[in-house]
Amino acid sequence: MSQIWKKTIIVMVDILLAVYLVFSVTTFNRPDELSNVCTEVKIDITDDMVKGFLNPDDVKAQLQHARLYPLGDPLSEVNIRKIEESLCQNLLVETAQCWKTQTGKVCIQLKQRLPVVRVKADNGDDYYLDSHGKILPSAGYASDLVVATGRISRKYAQKHLTDIGNFLIGNKIWRQQVEQLNVLGDGSVEMVPRVGNHIVYLGEPTDIARKLERLEKFYQYGLSKAGWNKYSYISLEFDNQIICKKRSS
């Protein structure tokens, strides 16, 4: 009998040890979300070349309104997919990513739409265009972006001003130098620079990069010597030439 009891005890010990090992491995190799709550919400908004529309307080307010702000909630109940879907409904958000960490954080990373030009048209329209030509609301935002005025339909803005805005934003010199674009009745474009008391006539809204390359050389080798206020009107309409109108005395 003693041998039988010994074997039984050994088998029971082996079983208990195996159960303990399985439980230990399972417990220590997966986050215990059931006992953890969200202790911090980290919101990261990526900006490109200009400051955008959104700030972390806006994101927090949107999630609170949708009852999705996770601070204090059990991590197991935080639905990161719903958070992403809710944020992507915001017109100012291009992409949204959300994830949880084992230390109790919920991280939210947003890429916002990049505004490239503000449109203030004669017909009363006031909005921004992003880098993809999408129309964004104008409320609650201030920036040194170029302002486009004049006879501007939304179709014209999305077709032409988006490309011009993208070029200006992507060029260090012209991003700082161009203050205003004015669209005339025939669809041609005038440009108002920050430096120099003159108007630049671009003509049709095409080949902007090539036209401004010519203007840059003219600024460098012409106006820098003749004086920035010598001319009142500079036309880049025609290829391979620049036509200037002297300022009247």
Coordinates of N, CA and C in Angstrom, one line a residue, residues 19-242:
V19 N 0.0 22.2 -13.7 CA -1.0 23.3 -13.7 C -0.5 24.6 -13.4
Y20 N 0.4 24.6 -12.4 CA 1.0 25.9 -11.9 C 1.9 26.5 -13.0
L21 N 2.7 25.6 -13.7 CA 3.5 26.1 -14.8 C 2.7 26.7 -15.9
V22 N 1.6 26.0 -16.3 CA 0.8 26.5 -17.4 C 0.2 27.9 -17.0
F23 N -0.3 28.0 -15.7 CA -0.9 29.2 -15.3 C 0.1 30.3 -15.2
S24 N 1.3 30.0 -14.8 CA 2.4 31.0 -14.7 C 2.8 31.6 -16.1
V25 N 3.0 30.7 -17.0 CA 3.4 31.1 -18.4 C 2.3 31.9 -19.0
T26 N 1.0 31.5 -18.8 CA -0.1 32.3 -19.4 C -0.2 33.6 -18.8
T27 N -0.1 33.7 -17.5 CA -0.2 35.0 -16.8 C 0.8 36.0 -17.1
F28 N 2.1 35.5 -17.1 CA 3.2 36.5 -17.3 C 3.5 36.8 -18.8
N29 N 2.9 36.1 -19.7 CA 3.2 36.4 -21.1 C 2.0 37.1 -21.8
R30 N 1.0 37.6 -21.1 CA 0.0 38.4 -21.7 C -0.4 39.5 -20.8
P31 N -0.6 40.7 -21.3 CA -1.0 41.8 -20.4 C -2.3 41.5 -19.7
D32 N -2.3 41.8 -18.4 CA -3.5 41.6 -17.6 C -4.4 42.8 -17.7
E33 N -5.1 42.9 -18.9 CA -6.0 44.1 -19.1 C -7.2 44.1 -18.2
L34 N -7.6 43.0 -17.7 CA -8.8 42.9 -16.8 C -8.6 43.7 -15.5
S35 N -7.3 43.8 -15.1 CA -7.1 44.5 -13.8 C -6.4 45.8 -14.0
N36 N -6.2 46.3 -15.3 CA -5.6 47.5 -15.5 C -6.6 48.5 -16.1
V37 N -6.4 49.8 -15.8 CA -7.2 50.8 -16.4 C -6.3 51.8 -17.1
C38 N -7.0 52.6 -18.0 CA -6.2 53.6 -18.7 C -5.8 54.7 -17.7
T39 N -4.5 54.9 -17.6 CA -4.0 56.0 -16.6 C -3.6 57.2 -17.4
E40 N -3.4 57.1 -18.7 CA -2.9 58.3 -19.4 C -3.4 58.1 -20.9
V41 N -3.7 59.3 -21.5 CA -4.1 59.3 -22.9 C -3.0 60.2 -23.6
K42 N -2.3 59.7 -24.5 CA -1.2 60.5 -25.1 C -1.7 60.8 -26.6
I43 N -1.8 62.0 -26.9 CA -2.3 62.5 -28.2 C -1.1 63.2 -28.9
D44 N -0.8 62.6 -30.1 CA 0.3 63.2 -30.9 C -0.3 63.6 -32.2
I45 N -0.1 64.8 -32.6 CA -0.6 65.4 -33.9 C 0.6 65.7 -34.7
T46 N 0.8 65.1 -35.8 CA 1.9 65.4 -36.6 C 1.7 66.5 -37.5
D47 N 2.6 67.5 -37.6 CA 2.5 68.6 -38.4 C 3.6 68.5 -39.5
D48 N 3.3 69.0 -40.7 CA 4.2 69.0 -41.8 C 5.0 70.4 -41.8
M49 N 4.7 71.1 -42.9 CA 5.5 72.4 -43.1 C 4.8 73.6 -42.4
V50 N 3.6 73.5 -42.1 CA 2.9 74.6 -41.5 C 2.1 74.1 -40.3
K51 N 1.8 75.0 -39.4 CA 1.0 74.6 -38.2 C -0.4 74.3 -38.7
G52 N -1.0 73.2 -38.2 CA -2.3 72.8 -38.7 C -3.5 73.3 -37.8
F53 N -4.6 72.7 -38.0 CA -5.8 73.2 -37.4 C -6.0 72.6 -36.0
L54 N -5.6 71.4 -35.8 CA -6.0 70.6 -34.6 C -5.0 70.8 -33.5
N55 N -5.5 70.7 -32.2 CA -4.6 70.6 -31.1 C -5.2 69.5 -30.2
P56 N -4.4 69.0 -29.2 CA -4.8 67.9 -28.4 C -6.1 68.1 -27.6
D57 N -6.4 69.4 -27.2 CA -7.6 69.7 -26.5 C -8.9 69.5 -27.4
D58 N -8.7 69.8 -28.7 CA -9.8 69.5 -29.7 C -10.1 68.0 -29.8
V59 N -9.0 67.2 -29.8 CA -9.2 65.8 -30.0 C -9.9 65.2 -28.7
K60 N -9.4 65.7 -27.6 CA -10.0 65.2 -26.3 C -11.5 65.6 -26.2
A61 N -11.8 66.8 -26.6 CA -13.2 67.2 -26.6 C -14.1 66.4 -27.5
Q62 N -13.5 66.1 -28.7 CA -14.3 65.3 -29.7 C -14.6 63.9 -29.1
L63 N -13.6 63.3 -28.5 CA -13.8 61.9 -27.9 C -14.7 62.0 -26.7
Q64 N -14.6 63.0 -25.9 CA -15.5 63.1 -24.8 C -17.0 63.3 -25.3
H65 N -17.2 64.0 -26.3 CA -18.5 64.2 -26.8 C -19.1 62.9 -27.4
A66 N -18.2 62.1 -27.9 CA -18.6 60.8 -28.5 C -18.6 59.7 -27.4
R67 N -18.2 60.1 -26.2 CA -18.1 59.1 -25.0 C -17.1 58.0 -25.3
L68 N -16.0 58.4 -25.9 CA -15.0 57.5 -26.2 C -13.6 57.8 -25.6
Y69 N -13.6 58.9 -24.8 CA -12.3 59.3 -24.2 C -12.0 58.2 -23.1
P70 N -10.9 57.5 -23.2 CA -10.7 56.3 -22.4 C -10.1 56.5 -21.0
L71 N -9.7 57.7 -20.6 CA -9.1 57.9 -19.3 C -9.9 57.3 -18.2
G72 N -9.3 56.4 -17.4 CA -10.0 55.8 -16.3 C -10.8 54.5 -16.6
D73 N -11.0 54.2 -17.9 CA -11.7 53.0 -18.3 C -10.8 51.8 -18.2
P74 N -11.4 50.6 -18.0 CA -10.6 49.4 -18.1 C -10.0 49.2 -19.5
L75 N -8.7 48.9 -19.6 CA -8.1 48.7 -20.9 C -8.8 47.7 -21.8
S76 N -9.4 46.7 -21.1 CA -10.1 45.7 -21.9 C -11.4 46.2 -22.5
E77 N -11.9 47.3 -22.1 CA -13.1 47.9 -22.6 C -12.8 49.0 -23.6
V78 N -11.5 49.4 -23.8 CA -11.2 50.5 -24.7 C -11.2 50.0 -26.1
N79 N -12.1 50.5 -26.9 CA -12.2 50.0 -28.3 C -11.4 51.0 -29.2
I80 N -10.2 50.6 -29.5 CA -9.3 51.5 -30.3 C -9.9 51.7 -31.7
R81 N -10.6 50.7 -32.3 CA -11.1 50.8 -33.6 C -12.2 51.9 -33.7
K82 N -13.1 51.9 -32.6 CA -14.1 53.0 -32.6 C -13.5 54.4 -32.4
I83 N -12.4 54.4 -31.6 CA -11.7 55.7 -31.5 C -11.2 56.2 -32.8
E84 N -10.6 55.3 -33.6 CA -10.0 55.7 -34.9 C -11.1 56.1 -35.8
E85 N -12.2 55.4 -35.9 CA -13.3 55.7 -36.8 C -13.9 57.0 -36.4
S86 N -14.1 57.3 -35.1 CA -14.7 58.6 -34.7 C -13.8 59.7 -35.1
L87 N -12.5 59.6 -34.9 CA -11.6 60.7 -35.2 C -11.5 61.0 -36.7
C88 N -11.6 59.9 -37.5 CA -11.5 60.0 -39.0 C -12.8 60.7 -39.6
Q89 N -13.9 60.8 -38.8 CA -15.0 61.5 -39.3 C -14.8 63.0 -39.2
N90 N -13.8 63.5 -38.5 CA -13.4 64.9 -38.5 C -12.8 65.3 -39.8
L91 N -13.3 66.3 -40.4 CA -12.8 66.8 -41.7 C -11.4 67.2 -41.7
L92 N -10.9 67.6 -40.5 CA -9.5 68.0 -40.3 C -8.5 66.9 -40.2
V93 N -9.0 65.7 -40.0 CA -8.1 64.5 -39.8 C -7.9 63.8 -41.1
E94 N -6.7 63.5 -41.4 CA -6.4 62.7 -42.6 C -6.3 61.2 -42.2
T95 N -5.5 60.9 -41.2 CA -5.4 59.5 -40.7 C -5.4 59.5 -39.2
A96 N -5.8 58.4 -38.6 CA -5.8 58.3 -37.2 C -5.4 56.8 -36.8
Q97 N -4.5 56.7 -35.8 CA -4.0 55.4 -35.3 C -4.1 55.5 -33.8
C98 N -4.6 54.3 -33.2 CA -4.7 54.3 -31.8 C -4.2 52.9 -31.3
W99 N -3.6 52.9 -30.2 CA -3.1 51.6 -29.6 C -3.0 51.7 -28.1
K100 N -3.0 50.5 -27.4 CA -2.9 50.4 -26.0 C -1.5 49.9 -25.6
T101 N -1.0 50.3 -24.4 CA 0.3 49.7 -23.9 C 0.0 49.0 -22.6
Q102 N 1.0 48.1 -22.3 CA 0.9 47.3 -21.1 C 1.0 48.2 -19.8
T103 N 1.5 49.4 -20.0 CA 1.6 50.3 -18.8 C 0.4 51.2 -18.5
G104 N -0.7 50.9 -19.2 CA -1.9 51.7 -19.0 C -2.1 52.9 -19.8
K105 N -1.3 53.1 -20.9 CA -1.5 54.2 -21.7 C -2.3 53.9 -23.0
V106 N -3.1 54.9 -23.4 CA -3.8 54.8 -24.7 C -3.1 55.9 -25.6
C107 N -2.5 55.5 -26.7 CA -1.8 56.4 -27.5 C -2.6 56.7 -28.8
I108 N -2.7 57.9 -29.1 CA -3.5 58.3 -30.3 C -2.5 59.2 -31.2
Q109 N -2.4 58.8 -32.4 CA -1.5 59.5 -33.3 C -2.4 59.9 -34.6
L110 N -2.4 61.2 -34.8 CA -3.2 61.8 -35.9 C -2.3 62.5 -36.9
K111 N -2.7 62.3 -38.2 CA -2.1 63.1 -39.2 C -3.2 64.0 -39.7
Q112 N -3.0 65.3 -39.6 CA -4.1 66.3 -40.0 C -3.9 66.7 -41.4
R113 N -4.9 67.2 -42.0 CA -4.9 67.7 -43.3 C -4.0 68.9 -43.4
L114 N -3.2 69.1 -44.4 CA -2.3 70.2 -44.5 C -2.9 71.3 -45.3
P115 N -3.3 72.4 -44.7 CA -3.8 73.6 -45.4 C -2.7 74.2 -46.2
V116 N -3.0 74.6 -47.5 CA -2.0 75.2 -48.3 C -2.4 76.6 -48.8
V117 N -3.7 76.9 -48.8 CA -4.1 78.3 -49.2 C -5.4 78.6 -48.6
R118 N -5.7 79.8 -48.3 CA -7.0 80.3 -47.8 C -7.7 81.0 -48.9
V119 N -8.9 80.7 -49.1 CA -9.7 81.3 -50.2 C -10.7 82.3 -49.6
K120 N -10.7 83.5 -50.0 CA -11.7 84.5 -49.6 C -12.2 85.2 -50.9
A121 N -13.2 84.5 -51.5 CA -13.7 84.9 -52.8 C -14.6 86.0 -52.8
D122 N -14.8 86.7 -53.9 CA -15.7 87.8 -54.1 C -17.2 87.3 -53.8
N123 N -17.5 86.1 -54.0 CA -18.9 85.6 -53.8 C -19.2 85.3 -52.3
G124 N -18.2 85.6 -51.4 CA -18.5 85.4 -50.0 C -17.9 84.1 -49.4
D125 N -17.4 83.2 -50.3 CA -16.8 82.0 -49.8 C -15.5 82.3 -49.0
D126 N -15.4 81.6 -47.9 CA -14.2 81.7 -47.0 C -13.9 80.3 -46.5
Y127 N -12.8 79.7 -47.0 CA -12.5 78.4 -46.6 C -11.0 78.2 -46.9
Y128 N -10.5 77.0 -46.5 CA -9.1 76.6 -46.8 C -9.1 75.4 -47.7
L129 N -8.1 75.3 -48.5 CA -7.8 74.1 -49.3 C -6.7 73.3 -48.7
D130 N -6.8 72.0 -48.6 CA -5.7 71.2 -48.1 C -4.9 70.8 -49.4
S131 N -3.9 70.0 -49.1 CA -2.9 69.6 -50.1 C -3.5 68.7 -51.2
H132 N -4.7 68.1 -50.9 CA -5.4 67.3 -51.9 C -6.6 68.0 -52.5
G133 N -6.7 69.3 -52.3 CA -7.8 70.0 -52.9 C -9.1 69.9 -52.1
K134 N -9.1 69.3 -50.9 CA -10.3 69.2 -50.1 C -10.6 70.5 -49.4
I135 N -11.9 70.9 -49.4 CA -12.3 72.2 -48.7 C -12.4 72.0 -47.2
L136 N -11.8 72.8 -46.5 CA -11.8 72.8 -45.0 C -12.4 74.0 -44.5
P137 N -13.1 74.0 -43.3 CA -13.7 75.2 -42.7 C -12.6 76.2 -42.3
S138 N -13.1 77.4 -42.2 CA -12.1 78.5 -41.9 C -12.1 78.9 -40.5
A139 N -13.1 78.5 -39.7 CA -13.2 78.9 -38.3 C -12.1 78.4 -37.4
G140 N -11.6 79.2 -36.5 CA -10.7 78.8 -35.5 C -9.3 78.5 -36.0
Y141 N -8.9 79.2 -37.0 CA -7.5 78.9 -37.5 C -6.9 80.2 -38.0
A142 N -5.6 80.4 -37.6 CA -4.9 81.6 -38.1 C -3.5 81.2 -38.5
S143 N -3.1 81.7 -39.7 CA -1.7 81.2 -40.1 C -1.2 82.2 -41.1
D144 N 0.0 82.1 -41.5 CA 0.6 83.0 -42.5 C 0.5 82.4 -43.9
L145 N -0.5 81.5 -44.1 CA -0.8 81.0 -45.4 C -1.1 82.1 -46.4
V146 N -0.8 81.8 -47.7 CA -1.2 82.8 -48.7 C -2.7 82.8 -48.8
V147 N -3.3 84.0 -49.1 CA -4.7 84.2 -49.2 C -5.0 84.5 -50.7
A148 N -6.0 83.8 -51.2 CA -6.5 83.9 -52.5 C -7.8 84.7 -52.6
T149 N -7.8 85.8 -53.3 CA -9.0 86.6 -53.4 C -9.5 86.7 -54.9
G150 N -10.6 87.3 -55.1 CA -11.1 87.6 -56.4 C -12.2 86.7 -56.9
R151 N -12.3 86.5 -58.2 CA -13.4 85.7 -58.8 C -13.0 84.2 -58.8
I152 N -13.4 83.6 -57.7 CA -12.9 82.2 -57.5 C -14.1 81.3 -57.2
S153 N -14.4 80.4 -58.1 CA -15.4 79.4 -57.9 C -14.7 78.2 -57.1
R154 N -15.4 77.3 -56.5 CA -14.8 76.2 -55.8 C -14.1 75.3 -56.8
K155 N -14.7 75.1 -58.0 CA -14.1 74.3 -59.0 C -12.8 74.8 -59.4
Y156 N -12.7 76.1 -59.6 CA -11.4 76.8 -60.0 C -10.4 76.6 -58.9
A157 N -10.8 76.8 -57.7 CA -9.9 76.7 -56.5 C -9.3 75.3 -56.5
Q158 N -10.1 74.3 -56.6 CA -9.7 72.9 -56.4 C -8.8 72.5 -57.6
K159 N -9.1 73.0 -58.8 CA -8.3 72.7 -59.9 C -7.0 73.4 -60.0
H160 N -6.9 74.7 -59.7 CA -5.8 75.5 -59.9 C -5.0 75.9 -58.6
L161 N -5.8 76.4 -57.7 CA -5.2 77.0 -56.5 C -4.5 75.9 -55.6
T162 N -5.1 74.7 -55.7 CA -4.4 73.6 -54.9 C -3.0 73.4 -55.4
D163 N -2.8 73.3 -56.7 CA -1.5 73.1 -57.2 C -0.5 74.3 -56.9
I164 N -1.0 75.5 -57.0 CA -0.2 76.7 -56.7 C 0.1 76.7 -55.2
G165 N -0.8 76.4 -54.4 CA -0.6 76.3 -52.9 C 0.4 75.3 -52.5
N166 N 0.3 74.1 -53.2 CA 1.3 73.0 -52.9 C 2.7 73.5 -53.3
F167 N 2.8 74.1 -54.4 CA 4.1 74.6 -54.8 C 4.7 75.6 -53.8
L168 N 3.9 76.6 -53.4 CA 4.4 77.6 -52.5 C 4.7 77.1 -51.2
I169 N 3.9 76.1 -50.7 CA 4.2 75.5 -49.3 C 5.5 74.7 -49.4
G170 N 5.8 74.1 -50.5 CA 7.0 73.3 -50.7 C 8.2 74.0 -51.0
N171 N 8.1 75.3 -51.2 CA 9.3 76.1 -51.6 C 9.6 77.1 -50.5
K172 N 10.8 77.0 -49.9 CA 11.1 77.8 -48.7 C 11.1 79.3 -49.1
I173 N 11.5 79.7 -50.2 CA 11.6 81.1 -50.6 C 10.2 81.7 -50.8
W174 N 9.4 81.0 -51.6 CA 8.1 81.5 -52.0 C 7.1 81.3 -50.9
R175 N 7.3 80.4 -50.0 CA 6.4 80.2 -48.9 C 6.4 81.5 -48.0
Q176 N 7.6 82.1 -47.9 CA 7.8 83.3 -47.1 C 7.4 84.6 -47.9
Q177 N 7.6 84.6 -49.2 CA 7.6 85.8 -50.0 C 6.2 86.1 -50.5
V178 N 5.3 85.1 -50.8 CA 4.0 85.4 -51.4 C 3.0 85.6 -50.3
E179 N 2.3 86.7 -50.4 CA 1.3 87.1 -49.4 C -0.1 86.9 -49.9
Q180 N -0.3 87.2 -51.1 CA -1.7 87.1 -51.7 C -1.7 86.7 -53.1
L181 N -2.7 86.0 -53.5 CA -3.0 85.7 -54.9 C -4.4 86.4 -55.2
N182 N -4.5 87.0 -56.4 CA -5.7 87.6 -56.8 C -6.1 87.1 -58.2
V183 N -7.3 86.5 -58.2 CA -7.8 85.9 -59.5 C -8.7 86.9 -60.2
L184 N -8.3 87.2 -61.4 CA -9.1 88.2 -62.2 C -10.3 87.5 -62.9
G185 N -11.1 88.3 -63.5 CA -12.3 87.8 -64.2 C -12.1 86.8 -65.2
D186 N -10.9 86.9 -65.9 CA -10.6 85.9 -67.0 C -9.9 84.7 -66.5
G187 N -9.7 84.6 -65.2 CA -9.0 83.4 -64.6 C -7.6 83.5 -64.5
S188 N -7.0 84.6 -64.9 CA -5.5 84.8 -64.8 C -5.3 85.3 -63.3
V189 N -4.0 85.2 -62.9 CA -3.6 85.4 -61.5 C -2.6 86.5 -61.3
E190 N -2.8 87.3 -60.4 CA -1.8 88.3 -59.9 C -1.3 87.8 -58.5
M191 N -0.1 88.2 -58.2 CA 0.5 87.8 -57.0 C 1.1 89.1 -56.3
V192 N 0.8 89.1 -55.0 CA 1.2 90.2 -54.1 C 2.4 89.7 -53.2
P193 N 3.6 90.2 -53.4 CA 4.7 89.7 -52.5 C 4.8 90.5 -51.2
R194 N 5.4 89.9 -50.2 CA 5.6 90.5 -48.9 C 6.7 91.6 -49.0
V195 N 7.7 91.3 -49.8 CA 8.8 92.3 -50.0 C 8.8 92.9 -51.3
G196 N 8.8 94.2 -51.4 CA 8.7 94.9 -52.7 C 7.3 95.4 -52.9
N197 N 7.2 96.7 -53.3 CA 5.9 97.4 -53.5 C 5.5 97.3 -55.0
H198 N 5.2 96.1 -55.4 CA 4.8 95.8 -56.8 C 3.8 94.6 -56.8
I199 N 3.2 94.5 -58.0 CA 2.3 93.4 -58.3 C 3.0 92.5 -59.3
V200 N 2.9 91.2 -59.2 CA 3.4 90.3 -60.1 C 2.3 89.6 -60.9
Y201 N 2.3 89.7 -62.2 CA 1.2 89.1 -63.0 C 1.7 87.8 -63.5
L202 N 1.0 86.7 -63.1 CA 1.4 85.4 -63.4 C 0.7 84.9 -64.7
G203 N -0.3 85.6 -65.1 CA -1.1 85.1 -66.3 C -1.9 83.9 -65.9
E204 N -2.0 83.0 -66.9 CA -2.8 81.8 -66.7 C -2.2 81.0 -65.5
P205 N -3.0 80.3 -64.7 CA -2.5 79.5 -63.6 C -1.8 78.2 -63.9
T206 N -0.8 78.3 -64.8 CA -0.1 77.1 -65.2 C 1.4 77.5 -65.2
D207 N 2.3 76.4 -65.2 CA 3.7 76.6 -65.2 C 4.2 77.5 -64.1
I208 N 3.6 77.5 -62.9 CA 3.9 78.4 -61.9 C 5.4 78.3 -61.4
A209 N 5.9 77.0 -61.4 CA 7.3 76.8 -60.9 C 8.2 77.5 -61.9
R210 N 8.0 77.3 -63.1 CA 8.9 77.9 -64.1 C 8.8 79.5 -64.1
K211 N 7.6 80.0 -64.0 CA 7.5 81.5 -63.9 C 8.2 82.0 -62.7
L212 N 8.0 81.4 -61.6 CA 8.6 81.9 -60.3 C 10.1 81.7 -60.3
E213 N 10.6 80.7 -61.1 CA 12.1 80.6 -61.2 C 12.7 81.8 -61.9
R214 N 12.0 82.2 -63.0 CA 12.4 83.4 -63.7 C 12.4 84.6 -62.8
L215 N 11.3 84.7 -62.0 CA 11.2 85.9 -61.1 C 12.3 85.9 -60.0
E216 N 12.6 84.7 -59.5 CA 13.7 84.6 -58.5 C 15.0 85.1 -59.1
K217 N 15.3 84.8 -60.3 CA 16.5 85.3 -61.0 C 16.5 86.8 -61.2
F218 N 15.3 87.3 -61.5 CA 15.1 88.7 -61.7 C 15.3 89.4 -60.4
Y219 N 14.7 88.9 -59.3 CA 14.9 89.5 -58.0 C 16.4 89.5 -57.7
Q220 N 17.1 88.4 -57.9 CA 18.5 88.3 -57.5 C 19.4 89.2 -58.3
Y221 N 19.2 89.3 -59.6 CA 20.1 90.0 -60.5 C 19.6 91.4 -61.0
G222 N 18.3 91.6 -60.8 CA 17.7 92.8 -61.3 C 17.3 93.8 -60.2
L223 N 16.3 93.4 -59.4 CA 15.8 94.3 -58.4 C 16.7 94.5 -57.3
S224 N 17.6 93.5 -57.0 CA 18.5 93.7 -55.9 C 19.5 94.9 -56.2
K225 N 19.7 95.2 -57.5 CA 20.5 96.3 -57.9 C 19.7 97.6 -58.2
A226 N 18.6 97.4 -58.9 CA 17.8 98.6 -59.3 C 17.0 99.1 -58.2
G227 N 16.6 98.3 -57.2 CA 15.8 98.7 -56.1 C 14.4 98.0 -56.1
W228 N 14.0 97.6 -55.0 CA 12.8 96.8 -54.9 C 11.5 97.5 -55.2
N229 N 11.5 98.9 -55.2 CA 10.4 99.7 -55.4 C 10.4 100.4 -56.8
K230 N 11.3 100.0 -57.6 CA 11.5 100.7 -58.9 C 10.3 100.5 -59.8
Y231 N 9.7 99.3 -59.8 CA 8.6 98.9 -60.7 C 7.3 98.7 -59.9
S232 N 6.2 99.0 -60.5 CA 4.9 98.8 -59.9 C 4.3 97.6 -60.4
Y233 N 4.7 97.1 -61.6 CA 4.0 95.9 -62.1 C 5.0 95.1 -62.9
I234 N 5.1 93.8 -62.6 CA 6.0 92.8 -63.2 C 5.2 91.7 -63.8
S235 N 5.3 91.5 -65.1 CA 4.5 90.5 -65.8 C 5.4 89.3 -66.2
L236 N 4.9 88.1 -65.8 CA 5.6 86.9 -66.2 C 4.8 86.0 -67.2
E237 N 3.8 86.7 -67.8 CA 2.9 86.0 -68.6 C 3.5 85.2 -69.8
F238 N 4.5 85.8 -70.4 CA 5.1 85.3 -71.6 C 6.4 84.6 -71.3
D239 N 6.7 83.5 -72.0 CA 7.9 82.7 -71.8 C 9.1 83.5 -72.2
N240 N 10.2 83.2 -71.4 CA 11.5 83.8 -71.7 C 11.6 85.3 -71.7
Q241 N 10.7 86.0 -71.0 CA 10.8 87.4 -70.9 C 10.0 87.9 -69.7
I242 N 10.4 89.0 -69.2 CA 9.8 89.7 -68.0 C 9.5 91.1 -68.4

